[in-house]
Amino acid sequence: MRLPAQTGERIDRSTELSFRLGPWDVSGYAGDTIGSALFAGGRRVFSRSFKYHRPRGLLCCAGHCPNCLMTVDGVPNVRVCVEPLREGAVVEPQNVLGKLDFDLLRVVDKVGGPFTPVGFYYRTMIRPRRMWPLYEKFLRNVAGLGKLDEHAGHTRRYDVEHKKARVLVVGGGRAGRAAALEAASQGPGVVLVDESDRLLRSELAGVEVLAPARALGIWEGNLVPVDCGTVLYRFRAERVVVATGTIEQPLVFPGNDLVGTMFPRAVRRLIRDFSLQPGQRAVVLATDERGLEAADDLGEAGVAVERVVDLRESPLRRIEAQARAGRVRGVLLDDDVVECDLLVASGGRQPAYSLLAQAGGLVEFDPDLGVLVPTEHPPGVEAVGSVTGEGLEKVDPLPSYHGRGKCFVCVCEDVTTKDVKRAITEGFDSIELAKRYTTVTMGPCQGKLCQLPSVRLYAQERRVYETDIGSTTARPPWAPVELGLLAGRHLEPTRRTSLHFRHEETGARMMWAGPWRRPYAYSDYPEQEVRAVHESLGVIDVSTLGKLLVEGPEAAALLERLYPNRFGDMKPGRIRYGVLTTDGGRIMDDGTVARLSDDLYYVTTTSTGSDAVTAWFEWWNAVWGYDADIVNVTGALAALNLAGPRAREALERLTEDDVSAEALKYLDAREVEVVGVPCLTLRIGFVGELGYELHFPSPAGEHVWDRLVAEGAVPFGLEPQRVLRLEKGHVIVGQDTDSESNLLSAGMSWLPKLDKDDFVGKSAVELFAEREERELLVGFRMEENVVPPEGAQVVIEGYPAGRVTSARRSDEVGAIIGLAWVPSDRAEDGTRFEIRVERQLRGARVTHGAFFDPAGERMRS
Amino acid sequence: MSFYLPCPYCGPRPVDEYAYFGEVTHRPGPSPSMRELTDYVYFRDNVAGVQREWWQHRLGCGEWFLADRDTRTNEVLDVLLPSPERVREERLGSPPVGAEPMASEVT
Amino acid sequence: MSLSFLSPSRCAPGTLASPLTRTLDTVSDTAPWSEAGLRAEGVRHRLRDLSSDGKVEVRGDLDLVEPADGEELIRLSPRRGLLLVDDDPAEAADRLRTYGVRAYDATGALAGLAFEGEQLARRLTDLDLERLPAAGAFARIGAILVRDEGDRFRAYFPQELGHYVAEVVLDAIDGLDNR
Ligand code: FES
Ligand SMILES: [Zn+2]
């Protein structure tokens, strides 16, 4: 039922919009909110409360309270009183078992029982312990707000956009508009953000208006994310002006949550914006001018105003709303009962300071105004208008009025005055503690409606001044925001080699290797790929290896000091294995170092280590100041490892250069042109067979790969590579070592050259050498045909004493082999120990040296 | 965290472009005791106040530099390049391994 | 030993492929979020793949560098820059070395993408678009961003992230097209 058309109404009666509420078809006008349309259709109960499942109706009509939360088009917790009505919207009530008007869980309010007292779940639901899963299931159902549509994220698209502003004004009230115009008169770059869509943009020449939109918070560097629905603007503003105005506060009396209680401004909005009659017979309890204005509004709208009490002039001791089926049917004022179906009441207006407080500003209780006001602003942030307390009159209602029935301090979390009093007697005597115990200020309104009432109540109960109570810490976001908006788009930075698509086409199963995608294997039988490498020829994409050029007259000196072993004495064209350690002596990364010329080195790192090693080299060089440059060429170069007994013969067919055993010896580095592509060719043998690593420009990746494969090289993936390297007993840093491993314990005591003046980790190695290592990394061979998982426990005499880091079945060795950390007194070759595999102990024996080709004849061949 | 940190070359940039490597440490001379070494490797002052720390403009120019930052307010009072003289005078030691840019949760 | 193994221009003709070609070609079936991947077809015309353009990473005193005609020097720090070249980048690197700096052909290392639209740029970076060129966060990775006349931009980024960046850019375009 609408009032006759009036000037200024927001609705357009010529355009009707239809939508759904649960199973019902409903309609409204363009310009309606979903809430006003539902109200016009006669709906008064909009939600069920959090804990007691009491019926709740429109209270603030301003998007501040929890009373009108519904699920709209799959998005939960939408405040329908401010959500513009759209044709075809699908609206569902929340927090309800059954129907809104008859909620099965309403019984909670009636019986009370274990649910009533504050902190009930901390105490009541704990015993018996084994029942907790059941309790939890029930609690999840009765508590909480809304249901998440698990698929919603895929149907809505959210974007993030970066923006800059000279002046960002939050709030489009009179003060905000004035501040924006003033700033705009000094130049461009002024943005105004407002929650409602009612701003007249034409009045704001030179100002960029974002509405309806919400500023979620003010972070360091004046970062202000603004929620525009499906776009999040990340504003960086030179100045932020907060003009968020005030928020009407509830008056605390029994029954103050009943359907039919409303704030004065809610009344005005329903009448003036939507031409609705908020009730038939009204009582108005005013603590400020707005209350009296509401009484006038009601009169004009033809509502019978039964009683207006100005609490400033005629204070009451006792106010008690009386209910029928959860709705107001009258109110007891001292000793008088006045019948009504609308009870307009407020406890005054509270500056909406949350944004300022969250940003680090100070908020204090102002005894002259009777409310909390912001007193100090963070740098770069200003406040104007009533949010500063400007223009407010003193309000001084009782912290709570007597009467029978539940008297709510916090409607979001269903916290009553009784709960707060109880918390105080139980010793939660500071407001921050009470917040955590009672959850007051922790609900959907985030203190907008309960901070001030709880401060007032605390002061009364503890018999102290409000100024001594303080306030709870405000945290962003200031308004609820959809998680999808914060998450933004869901693409993850992923590194792919220039052969990525070739691998996919070849049928590779791709896996993550640090930030990279790499082939696990090209079929379900990685052992066949292993066999190809041993018997004939394989090729693996190792473009992910970190690759650095270190160049300069002092490059040798830099590397000498970075690595424990020696590189200054290397001849150009030779390669050496290198392990990097930290000053704590821990193994950090490993790889090869090739000297290309006197002052040019080519360094490889592990696939996951390239960024860290580059940063590490650059940092030490910044510190030592050597004349050397470090250039990360990881992505510039593709790298292929061609390995197997046929490797040389294949390479010879693909190049005119001399790659004979004499010209390109084991650990030689040469430039070789292969199939028309200049390749830095490193003869090394990570997989234990004759092998060549070809490093060449990434864009030629597919070309070289295709020619090698055409030559008979079988592509092999990471899994076969892991088997191959394990057969050689080669350690993978980060897999077989961890942040505690050092060169001595990992069996590389031959590596550090302690006669060097200095190297990173030298002091540690010296100190470690003086003590005995507790555990050592050793190879082992299983006695049984069982593959222990990585991390399996090494058991000695019944006690856990170590762990397996790698284990694989090797057809070549004919056994299950692996690497494990064992106590140093159990590291002798042939020592037996046990490994726990699925609750069973399985025997294993320490094996020193490589499992396969221990003399290394094949890779040197 | 969203404060601006001034790179000595690029000027103020959002902090998520940088990699943070913690407060400066002081590398002991040759042959330290185990105590001296572990102090250097593992112990930090972790002050509530101004501390000198290592940063790298990882997503920008790539430069390493020192910043004096108030850990309570994130106010950066000064940024300086690690000249060899400064390093020698202050016996600056290694940063922790493998710190990544805070990036890019948000960018 | 020379550094020619860094230079795509030293490879025989017909051996090279851009890291972005495959991405831009496959985008229609790798973009399940777009209502009709076909839209990518139209989108692709608004992007230009710059990956094969010559690029040289310069280390040392940049003041010593004299860019030739058709070359563009982007200073990242006083000791570090990127020279964009029209001619053979390997030769340009050799020439730069005669000035007394170190130079490395970065053509294969960096992929490049030209795109149009300030709003698109703002969806991808919070760099100050009035102060380009600059290196900074772009599509959540480190990149070098250059602005040409009007609303035209160029981004250079590690080629191994090329596929990812192309996906992000196409996705952002999709977002703007479907407002
Ligand atoms: S009535 Fe909608 S938020 Fe209060
Ligand atoms: Zn920088």
XYZ file of C-alpha atoms in Angstrom, chain A residues 89-558:
470
model
C 16.030 -10.707 -8.731
C 15.823 -13.927 -6.728
C 15.671 -13.201 -3.016
C 15.928 -15.833 -0.284
C 15.572 -15.339 3.448
C 18.450 -16.573 5.622
C 19.026 -18.150 8.972
C 15.688 -19.830 8.877
C 14.514 -23.413 9.189
C 11.086 -23.396 7.686
C 9.508 -20.078 6.865
C 10.451 -16.574 7.877
C 7.254 -16.086 9.784
C 7.381 -19.454 11.463
C 10.961 -20.434 12.075
C 11.366 -23.847 13.664
C 14.356 -22.653 15.628
C 12.290 -19.962 17.251
C 11.996 -22.453 20.086
C 15.467 -21.383 21.151
C 14.065 -18.047 22.222
C 11.319 -19.704 24.228
C 13.115 -22.479 26.060
C 16.361 -20.638 26.487
C 18.190 -23.554 27.989
C 21.804 -23.960 27.020
C 21.610 -21.227 24.426
C 20.649 -18.339 26.554
C 23.715 -17.442 28.610
C 26.551 -15.555 27.112
C 29.597 -17.596 26.166
C 27.428 -20.690 26.089
C 29.449 -22.544 23.548
C 32.646 -22.064 25.480
C 31.120 -23.884 28.390
C 28.108 -25.966 27.590
C 29.035 -27.703 24.405
C 32.364 -29.062 25.502
C 31.350 -32.271 27.294
C 31.174 -35.018 26.485
C 34.033 -34.467 24.117
C 33.034 -37.155 21.654
C 29.734 -35.381 21.098
C 31.450 -32.260 19.764
C 31.119 -33.162 16.071
C 27.385 -33.447 16.567
C 27.178 -30.236 18.538
C 29.246 -28.487 15.949
C 27.004 -29.561 13.146
C 23.985 -28.290 15.015
C 25.687 -25.028 15.952
C 26.736 -24.417 12.368
C 23.141 -24.743 11.427
C 21.641 -22.514 14.064
C 24.377 -19.893 14.237
C 26.111 -18.070 11.426
C 24.776 -15.867 8.750
C 23.661 -16.976 5.384
C 24.885 -19.809 3.257
C 27.658 -19.638 0.776
C 26.903 -20.709 -2.737
C 29.955 -22.789 -3.524
C 29.669 -22.022 -7.185
C 28.908 -18.337 -6.923
C 32.517 -17.318 -7.579
C 32.346 -18.798 -11.027
C 29.255 -16.994 -12.098
C 30.224 -13.509 -11.041
C 33.233 -11.740 -12.314
C 35.216 -9.388 -10.080
C 37.896 -7.015 -11.264
C 40.451 -4.812 -9.592
C 41.476 -1.437 -10.935
C 44.157 0.932 -9.668
C 43.282 4.585 -9.409
C 44.868 7.729 -8.106
C 43.187 10.745 -6.547
C 44.412 14.055 -5.301
C 41.495 14.283 -2.888
C 39.220 11.370 -2.101
C 36.036 12.331 -0.248
C 34.125 9.541 1.484
C 30.484 10.418 2.052
C 28.200 12.504 -0.121
C 26.248 14.358 2.533
C 26.247 18.144 2.733
C 29.732 18.356 4.249
C 31.202 15.816 1.843
C 29.773 17.542 -1.203
C 31.062 20.894 -0.016
C 34.536 19.480 0.606
C 34.578 17.874 -2.838
C 33.530 21.091 -4.585
C 36.039 23.101 -2.635
C 38.833 20.681 -3.604
C 37.672 20.614 -7.208
C 37.943 24.368 -7.409
C 41.686 23.938 -6.861
C 42.213 21.441 -9.663
C 41.382 18.020 -11.014
C 41.760 14.673 -9.307
C 38.830 14.880 -6.890
C 36.736 11.787 -6.280
C 33.642 11.433 -4.141
C 32.438 8.059 -2.916
C 28.925 7.591 -1.589
C 26.915 4.585 -0.522
C 23.651 5.648 -2.052
C 22.820 6.180 -5.675
C 20.948 9.392 -4.923
C 23.708 11.910 -5.475
C 23.005 14.502 -8.087
C 26.103 14.324 -10.205
C 25.161 17.509 -11.988
C 25.635 19.417 -8.738
C 29.183 18.196 -8.510
C 30.943 19.666 -11.514
C 34.589 18.682 -11.710
C 34.204 15.841 -9.259
C 34.344 12.166 -10.222
C 31.432 10.570 -8.398
C 31.459 6.884 -7.490
C 28.043 5.815 -6.226
C 26.689 3.535 -5.035
C 30.082 2.508 -3.721
C 31.732 1.917 -0.376
C 35.166 2.833 0.865
C 36.223 -0.248 2.792
C 39.018 1.233 4.843
C 41.990 3.533 4.846
C 45.322 1.747 4.839
C 48.903 2.949 4.991
C 49.910 5.203 2.152
C 46.277 6.307 1.922
C 45.282 3.166 0.136
C 41.495 3.210 -0.025
C 39.799 0.224 -1.665
C 36.397 1.211 -2.958
C 33.778 -1.462 -3.495
C 31.711 -0.730 -6.586
C 29.923 -4.041 -6.707
C 31.937 -6.084 -9.142
C 34.912 -3.764 -9.443
C 37.249 -2.949 -6.613
C 39.054 0.344 -7.106
C 42.340 0.499 -5.260
C 42.669 4.231 -4.709
C 45.863 5.910 -3.724
C 44.927 9.369 -2.523
C 47.086 12.286 -1.544
C 44.360 13.421 0.855
C 41.397 11.515 2.178
C 38.440 13.476 3.502
C 36.065 11.467 5.657
C 32.514 12.803 5.677
C 30.635 9.726 6.750
C 28.158 11.581 8.950
C 26.360 9.902 11.811
C 24.553 6.669 12.567
C 21.369 6.508 14.606
C 21.748 4.450 17.755
C 19.282 2.084 19.379
C 17.596 2.948 22.629
C 18.117 0.057 25.022
C 14.851 -1.172 26.532
C 13.134 -4.561 26.743
C 11.676 -5.519 23.417
C 13.782 -2.977 21.532
C 14.289 -5.509 18.751
C 10.649 -6.290 18.065
C 9.342 -6.022 14.573
C 7.811 -2.552 14.446
C 10.590 -0.701 16.273
C 12.329 1.715 13.964
C 14.809 4.535 13.981
C 13.491 8.005 13.138
C 15.403 8.202 9.870
C 14.039 4.814 8.773
C 10.574 6.270 9.148
C 11.498 9.268 7.067
C 13.009 7.143 4.308
C 9.994 4.864 4.074
C 7.620 7.789 3.927
C 9.470 10.267 1.773
C 11.519 8.076 -0.540
C 9.182 5.178 -1.043
C 5.778 6.667 -0.116
C 5.113 3.935 2.389
C 3.232 4.048 5.634
C 5.573 2.566 8.256
C 2.646 1.624 10.564
C -0.891 2.405 11.592
C -0.485 3.689 15.135
C 2.822 5.051 16.292
C 4.574 5.993 19.510
C 7.685 8.156 19.202
C 10.431 8.255 21.839
C 12.735 11.134 20.945
C 16.176 11.914 22.291
C 16.966 14.512 19.663
C 15.402 16.627 16.918
C 15.291 13.715 14.499
C 12.789 11.936 16.704
C 10.485 14.914 16.641
C 10.892 15.243 12.893
C 9.826 11.624 12.530
C 6.667 12.396 14.488
C 5.877 15.162 11.990
C 6.605 12.871 9.054
C 4.250 10.281 10.479
C 1.496 12.798 10.964
C 1.793 13.966 7.367
C 1.675 10.369 6.170
C -1.630 9.876 7.964
C -0.279 7.622 10.692
C -2.046 7.975 14.046
C 0.645 9.241 16.382
C -0.524 7.993 19.761
C 2.189 9.477 21.904
C 5.373 11.516 21.454
C 7.741 11.558 24.405
C 10.716 13.901 24.289
C 13.030 12.078 26.685
C 15.091 15.223 27.156
C 12.144 16.993 28.784
C 10.167 14.120 30.190
C 12.543 11.334 31.132
C 11.125 7.864 31.639
C 12.389 5.208 34.020
C 10.601 2.364 32.426
C 10.059 1.519 28.775
C 8.920 -1.906 27.737
C 7.709 -2.887 24.306
C 4.953 -5.454 24.386
C 4.717 -8.117 21.766
C 2.364 -10.329 19.915
C 4.060 -12.948 17.753
C 7.279 -11.025 17.819
C 5.705 -7.741 16.750
C 5.084 -4.577 18.672
C 1.504 -4.323 19.929
C 2.035 -1.691 22.565
C 4.521 -0.035 24.825
C 4.629 0.472 28.550
C 5.857 3.957 29.399
C 6.452 4.161 33.165
C 2.988 2.954 34.225
C 1.035 3.649 31.050
C 0.392 1.155 28.306
C -0.028 2.745 24.890
C -1.195 0.507 22.075
C 0.734 0.832 18.821
C 2.251 -1.192 16.000
C 5.139 1.183 15.351
C 7.601 2.273 17.985
C 10.010 4.934 16.807
C 12.954 5.281 19.139
C 16.603 6.179 19.043
C 19.408 6.801 21.471
C 20.794 9.695 19.476
C 23.284 9.902 16.639
C 26.786 8.593 16.808
C 29.491 9.942 14.489
C 30.380 7.228 11.970
C 34.053 7.321 12.856
C 35.000 3.715 11.965
C 37.075 4.581 8.892
C 39.071 7.082 10.905
C 39.576 4.737 13.837
C 40.631 1.878 11.601
C 43.180 4.093 9.948
C 44.779 4.738 13.325
C 42.912 7.835 14.468
C 41.925 8.427 18.064
C 38.336 8.154 19.297
C 37.153 9.407 22.665
C 33.913 9.775 24.539
C 32.799 13.372 24.488
C 30.914 14.085 27.723
C 29.450 17.282 26.258
C 27.764 15.377 23.443
C 27.257 12.022 25.132
C 28.747 10.153 22.168
C 32.122 8.920 20.902
C 33.916 11.339 18.616
C 37.135 11.140 16.616
C 39.726 13.432 18.137
C 42.923 12.852 16.187
C 43.269 11.841 12.566
C 46.048 9.869 10.920
C 48.363 11.852 8.633
C 46.861 12.643 5.240
C 43.337 12.050 6.505
C 40.818 14.712 7.438
C 37.252 14.677 8.654
C 34.441 17.137 7.971
C 30.822 17.485 8.975
C 28.919 15.654 11.631
C 31.375 12.753 11.792
C 33.523 15.147 13.810
C 30.650 15.755 16.230
C 29.999 19.125 14.662
C 26.358 20.194 14.841
C 25.351 17.432 17.225
C 23.287 18.149 20.321
C 23.856 16.445 23.610
C 21.996 13.152 24.039
C 21.702 11.525 27.387
C 19.334 8.577 27.462
C 19.509 5.991 30.217
C 21.991 3.240 29.296
C 19.114 0.826 29.692
C 15.488 1.118 30.622
C 13.783 -1.230 33.052
C 11.111 -3.694 32.178
C 10.548 -7.348 31.514
C 11.838 -9.234 28.507
C 15.038 -9.340 26.508
C 16.749 -6.022 26.214
C 19.300 -5.940 23.380
C 22.581 -4.080 23.415
C 23.585 -5.752 20.175
C 21.032 -7.009 17.692
C 23.606 -8.596 15.421
C 24.814 -11.140 17.937
C 21.758 -11.154 20.166
C 23.637 -9.810 23.178
C 21.368 -8.538 25.942
C 22.018 -6.217 28.859
C 21.884 -9.299 31.042
C 24.743 -10.863 29.106
C 26.888 -7.775 29.480
C 26.154 -7.514 33.193
C 26.975 -11.153 33.610
C 30.262 -10.721 31.771
C 31.169 -7.896 34.129
C 30.413 -9.945 37.237
C 32.435 -12.795 35.788
C 35.408 -10.463 35.664
C 35.458 -9.367 32.032
C 35.676 -5.833 33.199
C 37.352 -4.177 30.254
C 35.433 -3.459 27.099
C 37.964 -5.337 24.959
C 37.599 -8.459 27.083
C 33.838 -8.165 27.083
C 33.925 -7.925 23.299
C 35.669 -11.264 23.041
C 33.441 -12.910 25.627
C 30.049 -11.550 24.646
C 30.891 -10.881 20.968
C 29.320 -7.432 21.235
C 30.673 -5.275 18.333
C 31.783 -8.409 16.528
C 28.685 -8.942 14.404
C 27.755 -7.720 10.952
C 27.364 -4.089 12.066
C 30.920 -4.125 13.462
C 29.968 -1.831 16.311
C 28.030 0.697 14.292
C 24.957 0.135 16.460
C 26.375 -1.427 19.628
C 29.615 0.332 20.470
C 27.982 3.333 22.066
C 25.231 1.407 23.925
C 27.784 -0.996 25.378
C 30.053 1.834 26.481
C 27.097 3.505 28.166
C 26.098 0.261 29.849
C 29.624 -0.510 30.977
C 29.966 2.925 32.530
C 26.710 2.481 34.396
C 27.442 -1.016 35.644
C 30.999 -0.349 36.670
C 30.097 3.068 38.057
C 32.754 4.901 36.109
C 32.660 7.685 33.540
C 32.205 6.776 29.905
C 35.449 8.599 29.200
C 37.281 5.894 31.151
C 35.789 3.002 29.252
C 37.515 3.462 25.921
C 36.213 1.694 22.854
C 36.999 -1.544 21.092
C 39.465 -1.561 18.238
C 37.830 -0.903 14.926
C 39.060 -2.913 12.003
C 38.393 -2.792 8.302
C 36.381 -3.391 6.248
C 34.019 -0.697 7.340
C 31.218 -2.160 5.276
C 30.686 -5.822 4.399
C 32.354 -6.831 1.175
C 32.064 -9.859 -1.040
C 35.076 -12.143 -0.723
C 35.171 -12.557 -4.475
C 35.836 -8.867 -4.809
C 38.815 -9.074 -2.482
C 40.084 -12.166 -4.264
C 39.870 -10.524 -7.667
C 40.835 -12.595 -10.676
C 42.266 -15.986 -9.988
C 45.208 -16.275 -12.352
C 48.484 -17.322 -10.735
C 51.870 -16.301 -12.117
C 53.125 -19.501 -13.723
C 56.434 -20.057 -15.452
C 56.461 -22.141 -18.575
C 59.441 -23.117 -20.673
C 59.438 -22.459 -24.386
C 58.676 -26.172 -24.798
C 55.591 -26.164 -22.636
C 53.104 -26.729 -25.408
C 55.304 -29.311 -27.085
C 55.259 -31.304 -23.842
C 51.502 -31.092 -23.637
C 51.145 -32.189 -27.245
C 53.465 -35.119 -26.574
C 51.116 -36.281 -23.848
C 53.148 -35.208 -20.843
C 51.501 -35.136 -17.466
C 52.489 -31.687 -16.192
C 53.275 -30.990 -12.549
C 54.319 -28.043 -10.428
C 58.021 -27.680 -9.726
C 58.280 -24.519 -7.641
C 56.884 -21.749 -9.838
C 57.310 -23.869 -12.989
C 55.167 -26.342 -14.844
C 57.218 -29.384 -15.816
C 56.536 -32.790 -17.354
C 56.242 -35.540 -14.750
C 56.482 -38.211 -17.441
C 55.169 -38.674 -20.958
C 53.258 -41.840 -20.232
C 52.091 -43.906 -17.296
C 55.341 -45.839 -17.454
C 58.214 -43.583 -16.414
C 60.429 -46.676 -16.083
C 60.379 -46.995 -19.865
C 61.815 -43.516 -20.127
C 64.522 -44.532 -17.636
C 65.360 -47.539 -19.759
C 65.622 -45.412 -22.900
C 68.236 -43.228 -21.241
C 70.253 -46.232 -20.068
C 70.038 -48.184 -23.282
C 69.856 -45.620 -26.012
C 69.011 -41.920 -25.851
C 66.751 -39.611 -23.903
C 66.123 -35.882 -23.805
C 64.739 -33.809 -20.940
C 63.768 -30.141 -20.868
C 65.930 -28.526 -18.183
C 65.198 -24.925 -19.207
C 63.997 -24.358 -15.663
C 67.552 -24.514 -14.339
C 68.620 -21.151 -12.972
C 71.274 -19.655 -15.257
C 73.500 -16.738 -14.415
C 76.285 -14.963 -16.204
C 78.938 -13.540 -13.913
C 81.237 -11.222 -15.802
C 84.044 -8.876 -14.924
C 87.729 -8.783 -14.064
C 86.793 -9.736 -10.516
C 84.230 -12.404 -11.400
C 86.622 -15.131 -10.283
C 87.235 -13.394 -6.963
C 83.501 -13.031 -6.381
